Coordinates of C-alpha atoms in Angstrom, one line a residue:
X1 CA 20.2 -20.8 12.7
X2 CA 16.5 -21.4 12.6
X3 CA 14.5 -19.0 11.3
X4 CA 11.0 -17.2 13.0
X5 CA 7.8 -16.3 11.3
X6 CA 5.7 -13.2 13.4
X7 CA 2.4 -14.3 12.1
X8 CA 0.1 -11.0 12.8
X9 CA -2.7 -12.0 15.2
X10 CA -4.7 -8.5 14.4
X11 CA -4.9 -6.2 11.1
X12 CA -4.1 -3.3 12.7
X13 CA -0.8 -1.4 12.0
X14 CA 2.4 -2.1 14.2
X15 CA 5.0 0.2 13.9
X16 CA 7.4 -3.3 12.7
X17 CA 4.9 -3.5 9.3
X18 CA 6.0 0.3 8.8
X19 CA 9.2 0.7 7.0
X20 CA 10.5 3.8 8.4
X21 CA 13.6 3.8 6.1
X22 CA 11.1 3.8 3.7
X23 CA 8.9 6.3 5.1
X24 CA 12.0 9.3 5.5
X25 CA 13.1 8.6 2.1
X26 CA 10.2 9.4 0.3
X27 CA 8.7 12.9 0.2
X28 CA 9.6 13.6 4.4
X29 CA 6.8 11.4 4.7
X30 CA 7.3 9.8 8.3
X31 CA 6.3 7.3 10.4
X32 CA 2.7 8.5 11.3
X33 CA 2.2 9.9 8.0
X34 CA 2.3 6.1 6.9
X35 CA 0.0 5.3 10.1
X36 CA -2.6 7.9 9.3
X37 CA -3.4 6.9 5.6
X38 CA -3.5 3.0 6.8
X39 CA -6.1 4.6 8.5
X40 CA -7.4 6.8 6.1
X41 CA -7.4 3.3 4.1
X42 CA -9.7 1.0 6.8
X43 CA -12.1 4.4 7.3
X44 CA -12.8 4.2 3.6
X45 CA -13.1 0.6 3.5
X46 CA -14.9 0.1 7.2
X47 CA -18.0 -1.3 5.2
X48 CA -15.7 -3.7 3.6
X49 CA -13.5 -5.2 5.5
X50 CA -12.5 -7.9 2.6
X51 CA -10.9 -4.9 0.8
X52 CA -9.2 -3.4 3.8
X53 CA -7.8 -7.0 4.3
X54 CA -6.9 -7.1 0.6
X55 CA -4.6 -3.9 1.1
X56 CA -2.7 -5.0 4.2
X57 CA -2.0 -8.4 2.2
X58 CA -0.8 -6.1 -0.9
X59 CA 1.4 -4.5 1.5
X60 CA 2.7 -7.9 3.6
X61 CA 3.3 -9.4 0.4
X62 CA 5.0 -6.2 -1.2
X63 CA 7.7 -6.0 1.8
X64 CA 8.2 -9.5 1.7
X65 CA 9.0 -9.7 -2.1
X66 CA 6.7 -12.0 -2.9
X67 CA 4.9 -9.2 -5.8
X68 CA 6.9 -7.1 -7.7
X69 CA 6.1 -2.9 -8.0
X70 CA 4.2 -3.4 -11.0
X71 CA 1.8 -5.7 -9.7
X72 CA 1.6 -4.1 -6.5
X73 CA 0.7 -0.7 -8.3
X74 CA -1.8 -2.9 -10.6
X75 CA -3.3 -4.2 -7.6
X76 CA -3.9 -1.1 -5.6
X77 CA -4.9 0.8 -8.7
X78 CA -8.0 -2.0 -9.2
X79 CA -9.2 -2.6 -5.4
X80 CA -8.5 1.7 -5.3
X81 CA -10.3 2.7 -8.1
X82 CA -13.6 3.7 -6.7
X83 CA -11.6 5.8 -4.3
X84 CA -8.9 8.3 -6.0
X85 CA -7.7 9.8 -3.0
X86 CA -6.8 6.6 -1.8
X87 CA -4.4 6.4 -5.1
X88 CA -3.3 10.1 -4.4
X89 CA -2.5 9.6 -1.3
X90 CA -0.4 6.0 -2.0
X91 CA 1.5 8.2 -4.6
X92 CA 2.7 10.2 -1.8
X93 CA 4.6 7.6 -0.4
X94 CA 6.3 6.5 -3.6
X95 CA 10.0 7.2 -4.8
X96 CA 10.6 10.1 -7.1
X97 CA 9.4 9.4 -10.8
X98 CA 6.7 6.4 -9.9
X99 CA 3.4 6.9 -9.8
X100 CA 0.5 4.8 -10.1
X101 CA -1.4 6.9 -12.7
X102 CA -5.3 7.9 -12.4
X103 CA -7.7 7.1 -15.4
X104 CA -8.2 9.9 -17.3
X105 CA -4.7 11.3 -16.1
X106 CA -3.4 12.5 -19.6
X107 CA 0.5 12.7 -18.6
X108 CA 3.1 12.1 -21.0
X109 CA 5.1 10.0 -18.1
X110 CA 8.4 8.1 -17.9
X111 CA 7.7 6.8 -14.8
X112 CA 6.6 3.5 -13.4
X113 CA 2.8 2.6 -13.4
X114 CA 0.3 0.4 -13.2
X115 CA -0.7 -2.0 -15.8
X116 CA -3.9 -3.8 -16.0
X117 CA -3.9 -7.8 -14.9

């Protein structure tokens, strides 16, 4: 059976790039509680659009396995780390036990974080 690629035309959220699965398992957090910090995310980043890009391809490239957690987490951390709310916020939407770790965060963690690439 042949297989279909949706190839976005726009960078703006669709409810299809929001895993709501996702979204319920992971704090409450629901479907426009992901929609509102994607747009908490392209507020912060209206000036630069290259970085608000950047996220969404994190994200596209995240759901469709193509980067592991790790990186993902490394990623956000670096094009993030002018903005810790941003990273507060992400850390939210994470499963119990991972968190992607501020600088300067002393916590003695088991969880999984970000390492530098």
């Amino acid at each position: 059976m042949p297989r279909y690629f949706i190839i976005p035309t726009e960078m703006e959220p669709t409810p299809d790039e929001i895993d709501v699965q996702m979204s319920l398992r992971h704090g409450g957090k629901t479907t426009s509680d992901a929609l509102a910090y994607i747009w908490q995310v392209k507020d912060t980043f209206r000036d630069q659009r290259e970085n608000y890009d950047m996220f969404r391809m994190l994200m596209f490239n995240f759901k469709a396995k193509r980067i592991d957690q790790s990186t993902l987490y490394a990623r956000l951390k670096k094009l993030f780390k002018e903005h810790k709310n941003l990273i507060i916020g992400f850390n939210t939407f994470l499963p119990l036990g991972d968190k992607i770790i501020l600088d300067g965060d002393v916590e003695a963690s088991t969880s999984s974080t970000a390492r530098d690439y």
